[in-house]
XYZ file of C-alpha atoms in Angstrom:
645
model
C -72.712 -138.950 8.575
C -74.671 -141.555 6.343
C -71.723 -142.273 4.256
C -69.527 -143.527 7.035
C -70.067 -146.410 9.523
C -68.172 -145.868 12.894
C -66.338 -149.097 13.887
C -64.805 -147.974 17.378
C -63.632 -145.288 19.293
C -59.891 -144.287 18.856
C -59.633 -141.640 21.784
C -61.350 -138.776 23.594
C -59.833 -135.481 23.963
C -60.407 -131.550 24.801
C -61.573 -131.010 21.233
C -63.959 -134.074 21.172
C -64.145 -137.912 20.291
C -62.001 -139.719 17.519
C -63.569 -142.947 15.757
C -62.312 -145.414 13.246
C -64.681 -144.783 10.169
C -65.368 -147.082 7.207
C -66.465 -145.266 3.851
C -69.277 -147.142 2.971
C -68.852 -146.434 -0.756
C -65.300 -147.994 -1.143
C -64.640 -149.677 2.261
C -61.524 -147.569 2.949
C -60.442 -146.512 6.323
C -60.745 -143.031 7.631
C -60.431 -141.311 11.150
C -63.389 -139.235 11.993
C -63.274 -136.790 14.649
C -66.493 -135.064 16.242
C -65.970 -131.577 17.769
C -69.001 -130.621 20.007
C -70.149 -127.158 19.675
C -72.388 -125.159 22.083
C -74.593 -123.364 19.571
C -75.285 -122.880 15.570
C -73.310 -119.731 15.462
C -70.147 -121.498 16.851
C -70.946 -124.508 14.856
C -71.007 -122.518 11.648
C -68.009 -120.898 12.427
C -66.093 -124.293 12.914
C -67.420 -125.605 10.014
C -66.066 -122.554 7.918
C -62.450 -122.719 9.649
C -62.735 -126.670 9.050
C -63.250 -126.180 5.388
C -60.228 -124.040 4.862
C -58.169 -127.100 6.145
C -58.949 -128.580 2.997
C -56.490 -126.243 1.225
C -53.726 -127.658 3.175
C -52.435 -130.064 0.638
C -48.799 -130.985 1.019
C -46.734 -134.375 1.448
C -46.011 -134.195 4.792
C -49.862 -132.942 5.993
C -52.643 -135.377 6.937
C -55.109 -135.177 4.430
C -58.747 -133.809 4.980
C -61.313 -135.970 2.959
C -64.513 -134.439 4.305
C -66.147 -131.926 6.519
C -70.034 -131.631 7.869
C -72.345 -130.529 10.624
C -74.703 -132.651 12.245
C -76.976 -133.326 15.196
C -75.814 -135.856 17.922
C -78.927 -137.474 19.499
C -76.884 -139.031 22.322
C -75.035 -135.536 23.193
C -77.981 -133.376 22.315
C -75.491 -130.951 20.640
C -74.526 -129.711 17.245
C -71.581 -131.538 16.060
C -68.872 -130.651 13.409
C -67.395 -134.036 11.850
C -63.917 -133.863 10.598
C -63.023 -136.857 8.170
C -58.985 -137.301 7.947
C -56.574 -139.970 6.537
C -56.170 -143.161 8.591
C -52.478 -143.976 9.531
C -52.020 -147.874 10.232
C -48.329 -147.268 11.256
C -49.697 -145.178 14.220
C -48.302 -141.879 15.352
C -45.064 -140.698 16.892
C -46.312 -141.086 20.337
C -46.487 -144.946 19.972
C -43.123 -145.088 18.278
C -41.594 -142.806 21.135
C -43.020 -145.172 23.787
C -41.555 -148.399 21.984
C -37.920 -146.666 21.844
C -38.277 -145.691 25.202
C -39.101 -149.422 26.604
C -36.049 -150.479 24.959
C -33.708 -147.501 25.988
C -33.151 -147.096 22.042
C -32.089 -143.780 20.590
C -33.319 -142.653 17.086
C -30.636 -142.591 14.574
C -29.713 -138.965 13.787
C -30.041 -139.372 10.108
C -33.661 -140.542 10.645
C -34.281 -137.679 13.077
C -32.808 -135.031 10.860
C -35.014 -136.489 7.907
C -38.205 -136.380 10.491
C -37.130 -132.790 11.281
C -37.024 -131.472 7.812
C -40.301 -133.162 7.080
C -42.046 -131.421 10.151
C -40.111 -127.849 9.666
C -41.409 -128.147 6.022
C -44.811 -128.784 6.910
C -45.147 -126.163 9.765
C -43.596 -123.508 7.336
C -46.538 -124.682 4.678
C -49.310 -124.027 7.135
C -47.843 -120.834 8.666
C -47.573 -119.266 5.042
C -51.248 -119.854 4.682
C -52.036 -118.041 7.941
C -52.688 -121.459 9.957
C -51.478 -122.178 13.487
C -51.782 -125.584 14.683
C -51.785 -124.865 18.315
C -51.648 -128.579 19.759
C -48.367 -129.864 18.328
C -47.663 -133.087 20.343
C -46.043 -136.654 19.180
C -49.811 -138.014 19.027
C -50.802 -135.624 16.460
C -47.876 -136.481 14.191
C -48.634 -139.657 12.127
C -46.499 -142.338 10.326
C -47.225 -143.400 6.705
C -46.315 -146.617 5.167
C -42.877 -145.503 4.183
C -42.168 -143.854 7.663
C -42.786 -140.452 6.252
C -44.063 -138.167 9.009
C -47.634 -136.576 8.674
C -48.761 -133.630 10.433
C -52.254 -133.709 11.379
C -55.136 -133.176 14.006
C -55.194 -129.466 13.237
C -58.926 -129.598 14.698
C -60.903 -126.225 14.481
C -59.880 -122.804 15.974
C -56.521 -122.701 13.942
C -57.091 -120.180 11.529
C -55.266 -117.023 12.294
C -57.019 -113.822 11.707
C -53.983 -111.687 11.717
C -50.298 -112.108 12.041
C -50.520 -111.983 15.722
C -53.790 -113.272 17.590
C -55.041 -114.845 20.731
C -56.547 -118.195 20.560
C -60.384 -118.390 20.686
C -60.441 -121.277 23.114
C -57.199 -122.612 25.017
C -56.558 -125.936 23.406
C -53.257 -128.232 23.212
C -51.501 -130.158 25.928
C -49.725 -128.570 28.579
C -46.346 -130.184 28.305
C -45.932 -129.092 24.463
C -47.723 -125.943 25.155
C -45.223 -122.557 24.845
C -44.992 -120.397 27.868
C -46.906 -117.686 26.538
C -50.074 -119.464 25.027
C -51.934 -118.986 28.214
C -51.394 -115.411 28.991
C -50.086 -113.412 26.109
C -50.693 -112.814 22.462
C -48.941 -115.158 20.498
C -48.276 -116.170 16.728
C -46.928 -119.092 14.876
C -43.701 -119.178 16.611
C -45.744 -120.934 19.530
C -46.172 -123.834 17.115
C -42.189 -123.618 16.809
C -42.006 -124.015 20.976
C -44.176 -127.232 20.718
C -42.350 -128.954 17.634
C -38.897 -127.977 19.706
C -40.442 -129.708 22.562
C -41.204 -132.836 20.215
C -37.813 -133.025 18.632
C -36.225 -132.705 22.294
C -38.271 -135.802 22.632
C -36.995 -137.698 19.956
C -33.455 -136.987 21.083
C -33.641 -138.078 24.548
C -35.929 -141.140 24.267
C -32.972 -143.297 24.406
C -32.375 -142.401 28.286
C -35.624 -140.582 29.420
C -38.790 -142.230 30.307
C -42.167 -140.472 29.796
C -42.637 -139.389 33.060
C -38.960 -137.740 33.286
C -39.518 -136.178 29.938
C -42.884 -134.728 31.200
C -40.904 -133.200 33.901
C -38.344 -131.906 31.445
C -40.955 -130.309 29.513
C -42.666 -128.546 32.086
C -39.509 -127.386 34.045
C -37.951 -125.753 30.799
C -40.894 -123.213 30.690
C -39.539 -121.896 33.755
C -35.771 -122.378 33.895
C -33.323 -122.349 31.121
C -30.905 -124.443 33.082
C -33.327 -127.572 32.919
C -32.792 -127.519 29.134
C -29.290 -127.623 29.497
C -29.280 -130.340 31.814
C -31.285 -132.382 29.156
C -28.992 -131.388 26.692
C -25.886 -132.493 28.327
C -26.656 -136.196 27.183
C -28.221 -135.240 24.068
C -24.659 -134.061 22.936
C -22.953 -137.382 23.813
C -25.190 -138.978 21.245
C -26.115 -136.335 18.430
C -24.051 -133.251 16.777
C -23.727 -130.112 18.696
C -25.765 -128.410 15.736
C -28.924 -130.276 16.505
C -28.664 -129.201 20.311
C -28.205 -125.572 19.113
C -31.573 -125.969 17.027
C -33.559 -127.188 20.204
C -32.179 -124.280 22.099
C -33.201 -121.983 19.585
C -36.653 -123.178 19.088
C -37.129 -123.372 23.043
C -36.563 -119.755 23.630
C -38.761 -118.774 26.503
C -39.520 -115.367 25.118
C -41.279 -115.995 21.952
C -40.294 -112.928 20.269
C -36.561 -114.153 20.535
C -37.942 -117.398 18.988
C -37.230 -117.922 15.215
C -40.542 -118.454 12.800
C -40.493 -121.767 10.750
C -39.412 -119.940 7.735
C -36.297 -118.387 9.678
C -35.733 -122.256 10.942
C -35.449 -123.067 7.193
C -32.338 -120.757 6.654
C -30.222 -122.541 9.257
C -27.755 -124.691 7.850
C -28.319 -127.744 10.105
C -32.297 -127.426 9.062
C -31.132 -127.061 5.392
C -29.239 -130.331 5.816
C -32.672 -132.235 7.259
C -34.688 -130.730 4.555
C -31.858 -131.985 1.825
C -32.891 -135.683 2.948
C -36.126 -135.244 1.629
C -35.292 -133.356 -1.390
C -37.117 -130.557 -0.348
C -37.476 -127.374 -2.660
C -36.908 -125.018 0.303
C -32.900 -126.006 0.288
C -32.450 -123.662 -2.801
C -30.251 -124.303 -5.831
C -26.646 -123.353 -4.571
C -24.764 -124.990 -7.631
C -26.431 -123.100 -10.098
C -25.500 -119.951 -8.196
C -22.083 -120.767 -8.202
C -21.900 -120.873 -11.828
C -23.533 -117.514 -12.323
C -21.531 -115.937 -9.633
C -19.685 -112.575 -11.111
C -16.541 -110.771 -9.678
C -17.147 -107.474 -8.134
C -16.070 -104.279 -9.784
C -12.836 -102.430 -8.058
C -12.642 -99.504 -10.278
C -16.294 -97.800 -9.803
C -16.021 -96.780 -6.229
C -18.539 -97.828 -3.346
C -21.514 -96.569 -5.525
C -20.437 -99.018 -8.145
C -19.990 -101.603 -5.444
C -23.896 -100.950 -4.074
C -25.017 -101.107 -7.772
C -23.451 -104.585 -8.113
C -24.893 -105.834 -4.950
C -28.361 -104.443 -5.854
C -27.893 -106.100 -9.387
C -27.094 -109.493 -8.039
C -29.093 -109.424 -4.953
C -30.301 -113.170 -5.792
C -26.665 -114.697 -5.710
C -24.794 -114.603 -2.488
C -21.723 -115.855 -3.780
C -21.362 -112.797 -5.777
C -22.407 -110.457 -2.776
C -19.664 -112.118 -0.674
C -17.163 -111.087 -2.951
C -18.350 -107.592 -2.864
C -18.327 -107.671 1.063
C -14.740 -109.389 0.696
C -13.928 -106.616 -1.570
C -15.213 -103.581 0.547
C -13.217 -105.080 3.893
C -9.837 -104.042 2.001
C -11.022 -100.453 2.235
C -9.536 -98.876 5.431
C -12.846 -96.985 6.145
C -15.646 -97.556 3.468
C -17.622 -94.323 3.445
C -21.397 -96.066 2.798
C -24.386 -94.019 3.505
C -27.850 -95.306 5.020
C -29.000 -96.933 2.118
C -25.962 -98.747 1.551
C -26.001 -100.096 5.195
C -29.680 -101.032 4.567
C -28.617 -102.890 1.500
C -25.959 -104.754 3.746
C -28.570 -105.814 6.255
C -31.097 -106.913 3.388
C -28.593 -109.125 1.957
C -27.641 -110.666 5.522
C -31.210 -111.606 6.084
C -31.635 -112.934 2.861
C -28.658 -115.264 3.061
C -28.618 -116.521 6.542
C -27.409 -119.770 5.727
C -24.319 -118.871 3.939
C -21.623 -118.202 6.718
C -19.104 -116.984 4.252
C -21.320 -114.071 3.743
C -22.449 -113.273 7.140
C -18.689 -113.383 8.256
C -17.711 -110.604 5.819
C -20.833 -108.682 6.219
C -20.282 -108.622 9.961
C -16.659 -107.668 9.576
C -17.904 -104.662 7.203
C -20.203 -103.889 9.856
C -17.809 -103.841 12.759
C -15.578 -101.410 10.640
C -18.641 -99.088 10.312
C -19.920 -99.252 13.941
C -16.452 -98.755 15.372
C -15.900 -95.474 13.492
C -19.219 -94.384 14.661
C -19.793 -92.398 17.951
C -22.333 -94.540 20.259
C -23.270 -91.363 22.145
C -23.381 -88.871 19.513
C -24.494 -91.409 16.503
C -27.101 -93.385 18.767
C -29.559 -92.866 16.047
C -27.404 -94.092 13.372
C -28.942 -97.214 11.579
C -26.175 -99.208 12.714
C -27.434 -99.194 16.292
C -31.114 -100.088 15.305
C -33.005 -103.292 16.020
C -33.086 -104.088 12.654
C -29.224 -104.495 12.303
C -29.202 -106.251 15.801
C -31.754 -108.961 14.230
C -29.646 -109.489 11.285
C -26.377 -110.241 13.392
C -28.217 -112.257 15.848
C -30.229 -115.000 13.712
C -27.175 -116.202 12.031
C -25.579 -116.654 15.457
C -28.203 -119.082 15.657
C -27.613 -120.530 12.210
C -23.840 -121.065 12.517
C -23.197 -122.272 16.052
C -20.434 -124.203 14.987
C -18.344 -121.698 13.344
C -15.903 -119.930 15.670
C -14.803 -117.499 12.662
C -18.596 -116.253 12.652
C -19.203 -116.347 16.474
C -15.889 -114.469 17.044
C -16.929 -111.545 14.871
C -20.304 -111.478 15.681
C -19.523 -111.074 19.350
C -17.077 -108.138 18.413
C -19.784 -106.416 16.564
C -22.484 -106.834 19.071
C -19.802 -105.604 21.900
C -19.494 -102.348 19.562
C -22.899 -101.936 18.988
C -23.517 -102.203 22.848
C -21.637 -99.275 23.433
C -24.890 -97.539 22.780
C -27.100 -98.072 25.683
C -30.122 -97.983 23.813
C -28.636 -100.723 21.574
C -27.276 -102.765 24.446
C -30.991 -102.836 25.735
C -32.348 -104.190 22.351
C -29.665 -106.644 22.209
C -30.961 -108.356 25.437
C -34.755 -107.685 24.529
C -34.054 -109.623 21.143
C -32.328 -112.596 22.651
C -28.538 -111.591 21.996
C -27.492 -112.553 25.405
C -28.808 -115.876 25.026
C -27.033 -116.309 21.589
C -23.729 -115.024 23.227
C -24.038 -117.603 25.913
C -24.830 -120.501 23.638
C -21.485 -119.618 21.562
C -19.742 -119.707 25.124
C -21.165 -123.136 25.825
C -20.819 -124.352 22.337
C -16.983 -123.507 22.315
C -15.928 -123.786 25.810
C -12.268 -124.726 25.082
C -12.063 -121.915 22.513
C -10.162 -119.167 24.132
C -10.809 -116.397 21.721
C -14.415 -117.263 21.371
C -14.968 -117.072 24.928
C -12.959 -113.804 25.277
C -15.178 -112.375 22.669
C -18.146 -113.588 24.485
C -17.285 -112.314 27.845
C -16.058 -109.155 26.628
C -19.716 -108.538 25.144
C -21.332 -109.761 28.029
C -19.565 -107.197 30.200
C -20.740 -104.446 28.035
C -24.120 -105.814 28.091
C -24.497 -105.963 31.863
C -24.204 -102.400 32.380
C -27.862 -102.513 31.339
C -30.480 -103.558 34.142
C -32.674 -105.820 32.153
C -29.779 -107.503 30.812
C -28.849 -108.364 34.394
C -32.085 -110.003 34.941
C -31.719 -112.083 31.742
C -28.163 -113.115 32.810
C -29.537 -114.192 36.062
C -32.388 -116.287 34.493
C -29.795 -117.959 32.167
C -27.384 -118.632 35.165
C -24.741 -116.808 33.196
C -22.649 -116.644 35.915
C -21.919 -120.291 35.871
C -20.727 -119.893 32.206
C -18.341 -117.074 33.176
C -17.101 -118.723 35.990
C -16.567 -121.883 33.908
C -14.518 -120.045 31.297
C -12.122 -118.646 33.868
C -11.530 -121.992 34.968
C -10.663 -123.380 31.332
C -8.540 -120.646 30.425
C -6.822 -119.636 33.562
C -3.673 -118.960 31.336
C -5.520 -116.499 29.301
C -5.181 -113.061 30.153
C -7.804 -111.686 27.823
C -10.445 -114.189 29.050
C -9.492 -113.353 32.650
C -9.695 -109.411 31.967
C -13.125 -109.891 30.433
C -14.983 -112.385 32.557
C -13.925 -110.335 35.637
C -15.436 -107.083 34.261
C -18.301 -109.091 33.292
C -18.723 -110.910 36.957
C -18.380 -107.568 38.582
C -21.507 -106.271 36.882
C -23.276 -109.321 37.786
C -22.574 -109.109 41.539
C -25.396 -106.318 41.739
C -27.791 -109.450 41.934
C -28.024 -111.228 45.066
C -28.922 -114.502 43.189
C -25.875 -114.110 41.136
C -23.746 -113.247 44.490
C -24.991 -116.901 45.956
C -24.173 -118.871 42.615
C -20.374 -117.333 42.656
C -20.097 -117.849 46.776
C -21.323 -121.246 45.932
C -18.425 -121.801 43.209
C -15.898 -120.527 45.380
C -15.339 -117.518 43.150
C -13.475 -115.525 45.417
C -10.586 -118.175 45.156
C -10.961 -118.286 41.378
C -10.317 -114.313 41.234
C -7.467 -114.611 43.723
C -5.517 -117.194 41.220
C -6.515 -114.822 38.200
C -4.733 -111.857 39.854
C -1.853 -114.187 40.918
C -1.475 -115.662 37.556
C -1.732 -112.552 35.599
C -0.242 -109.936 38.235
C 1.733 -108.232 35.401
C -1.474 -107.345 33.697
C -3.018 -104.249 34.973
C -6.488 -104.906 33.518
C -6.639 -108.398 35.146
C -5.600 -106.834 38.454
C -7.937 -103.961 38.427
C -11.019 -105.863 37.305
C -10.294 -108.834 39.640
C -10.006 -106.466 42.531
C -13.154 -104.763 41.463
C -15.283 -108.004 41.168
C -13.458 -109.366 44.302
C -14.258 -106.299 46.345
C -17.958 -106.321 45.156
C -18.400 -110.020 46.249
C -16.837 -109.569 49.271
C -19.277 -106.660 50.250
C -22.079 -108.931 49.667
C -20.976 -112.172 50.685
C -19.311 -113.287 54.154
C -18.665 -116.720 52.978
C -16.590 -115.191 50.296
C -14.985 -112.784 52.496
C -13.673 -115.301 54.547
C -12.608 -117.445 51.499
C -10.560 -114.622 50.508
C -9.097 -113.733 53.515
C -8.164 -117.506 54.124
C -6.804 -117.791 50.857
C -4.346 -115.332 51.467
C -6.423 -112.671 49.685
C -4.720 -109.756 51.428
C -1.358 -110.762 50.533
C -2.154 -111.590 47.083
C -3.772 -108.179 46.416
C -0.889 -106.434 48.092
C 1.829 -107.998 45.899
C -0.485 -107.015 43.009
C -0.278 -103.275 44.474
C 3.302 -103.002 44.390
C 3.635 -103.759 40.616
C 0.935 -101.317 39.879
C 1.081 -98.695 42.362
C 1.734 -95.864 39.729
C -2.005 -97.096 38.129
C -4.753 -94.987 40.006
C -7.345 -97.431 38.761
C -5.368 -100.445 40.173
C -4.989 -98.599 43.337
C -8.667 -97.566 43.805
C -10.041 -101.085 43.646
C -7.264 -102.561 45.526
C -8.112 -100.149 48.508
C -11.925 -100.741 47.645
C -10.944 -104.480 48.494
C -9.635 -103.620 51.828
C -12.523 -101.545 52.897
C -14.776 -104.319 52.028
C -13.135 -106.743 53.450
C -12.692 -105.299 56.625
C -16.475 -104.998 57.007
C -16.300 -108.318 58.265
C -15.455 -108.051 61.997
C -13.276 -111.029 62.469
C -11.300 -110.069 59.382
C -10.752 -106.584 60.537
C -9.106 -107.582 63.562
C -6.663 -109.653 61.801
C -6.112 -106.473 59.441
C -5.171 -104.476 62.300
C -2.064 -106.203 62.972
C -1.194 -106.580 59.377
C 1.776 -104.100 58.380
C 1.259 -104.651 54.626
C -2.003 -103.123 54.797
C -1.020 -100.502 57.152
C 2.103 -99.543 54.759
C -0.053 -99.472 51.574
C -2.786 -97.176 53.133
C 0.161 -94.547 54.314
C 1.706 -94.585 51.001
C -1.615 -94.287 49.300
C -2.432 -91.209 51.344
C 0.658 -89.445 50.349
C 0.784 -90.417 46.819
C -2.992 -89.957 45.647
C -3.763 -87.295 48.198
C -5.906 -85.419 45.639
C -7.522 -88.176 44.088
C -11.093 -88.329 45.881
C -12.271 -91.665 44.520
C -9.283 -93.349 45.870
C -9.059 -91.114 49.398
C -12.818 -92.128 50.279
C -11.797 -95.606 50.361
C -8.277 -95.189 52.030
C -9.579 -92.973 54.521
C -12.296 -95.445 55.679
C -9.856 -98.286 55.753
C -7.298 -96.368 58.076
C -9.904 -95.427 60.227
C -11.124 -98.937 60.758
C -7.895 -100.439 61.091
C -6.722 -97.612 63.401
C -10.045 -97.741 65.544
C -10.386 -93.960 64.949
C -13.605 -91.936 63.741
C -14.663 -92.940 60.444
C -15.605 -90.527 57.620
C -19.022 -89.048 57.956
C -19.986 -90.411 54.365
C -18.969 -93.954 53.786
C -17.524 -94.181 50.278
C -19.226 -96.855 48.045
C -17.800 -100.252 47.495
C -16.901 -101.667 44.347
C -20.570 -102.376 43.624
C -21.273 -101.087 39.957
C -21.752 -97.380 39.783
C -24.890 -95.930 38.553
C -26.954 -99.126 39.226
């Protein structure tokens, strides 16, 4: 302490007091932080941890000049002192306050450069087993040339292993990841905090400090709060920036990428390139070194070629492209693992990812999801390899299409469907739906994948939390002339109708009327009619409001007309009758139905035509007894509510 003269106190926080200090030997300014310890043992441990921070030498990390332990007479406590670089330009928090005061946005080029610098710094410290745990704008400093420098690591930041609990709870609540207070966590908690900071930078032109604080606290509980905040961000910045923020702010930390995985995202590579980061790689050299794939040595020869050129993604892309020209290539498990390894090491190469997923789709479609459930193709490793590039290439329609198709096929395995939800695949599919709302093919593939995934109960919970119902209804309203979108959205909405909260959202959006329009516009398409009636039946069974809306929107007439077009199709007939049965549960509507000859005629015809079909006859007999006032069957048949749930 005798080497420094304390000028004035700069601040006080949970970890200690901060002072402006002058080095007596040369007069240079530094920041001196005093961290109070309860006893000598804690001081020794804190000192050892602090000493390790001296190894963090990087252009975007605040320099640590000195560490020492002293006795503070005034506080009557052992103090660990940390001497750090002083930044006269201040910190990011001060800059954001100035921007907010002027309602002035940060230019995207500058924001990208700063993002790259912060992510590079974070990747550097995480590689050295250090977690910051207290990332916030006031801990990010500006140098004279407006480069950012990550600082104030404090103590208790050294990781004991890859996954640890904090020795003490540190940090500020606004930027703290949701898992920090209650669960074991790893370096991805820092990724959440950095995502919050990037969101702050992107919103400083229109959100004040108080509003921003409310958003940061709100997104821990409700993903919809993040989407609300990102809507105006999309008017100023690129869609890729919004997607990066979504990716970093996944509430489940196991679905959140690490800093090193973020480096593989093309948008982040652009950010890194602005500061000439070594993490961007050397693509031009690889283009020159690329080789053509042999076509005369069979699949073993192609696999050997991929292994020999594992560091050249352009050569590997050529190999995958060749394999995709074969009808059904016979690739063993080692070959499948080689494909996945190539995907994981080249996340930023969208052409490679497209060809790899196309190849995996061919292989998965040829497998039997039930008998081959243990096949590597349905493993979590494969699923991870598909969903990470979905985050990396949000603007690539071709990739999002093939990835969603592949996830749908993988989801035919019940166990794999659960894994897709657990690993964040549903959020990635919803993100694709939100990023490409006007692209009918993307929407159809997304909705198709969701219709398979929502058979799983835990996936239903995820869809409810993410308010996926709203996205599906938006897709229906945006693509009302596209029969594929209508078919798959109706199917997915039927599955989601199991959850009461979803039913409330459906009723609030007037889904009954939307479904009836889909049936009307696509009455020639049996699948749309069937799935539309399924969803409609399930909805009116649980929502009286929706039942009245369907009835008042000529629902019975619309469904009756569709029946006459498809009365030879037992699947359509079953759900037409199910709709009538569930609609008749509402007393006022039942009274109207008693006088409708169109309903009576259909019931009479179905009773004769499908007398041996138990699924249909259960619904028919129930409707018949209700509208005739007779004795209902002893066992009421189930409605169109998803079966087996």
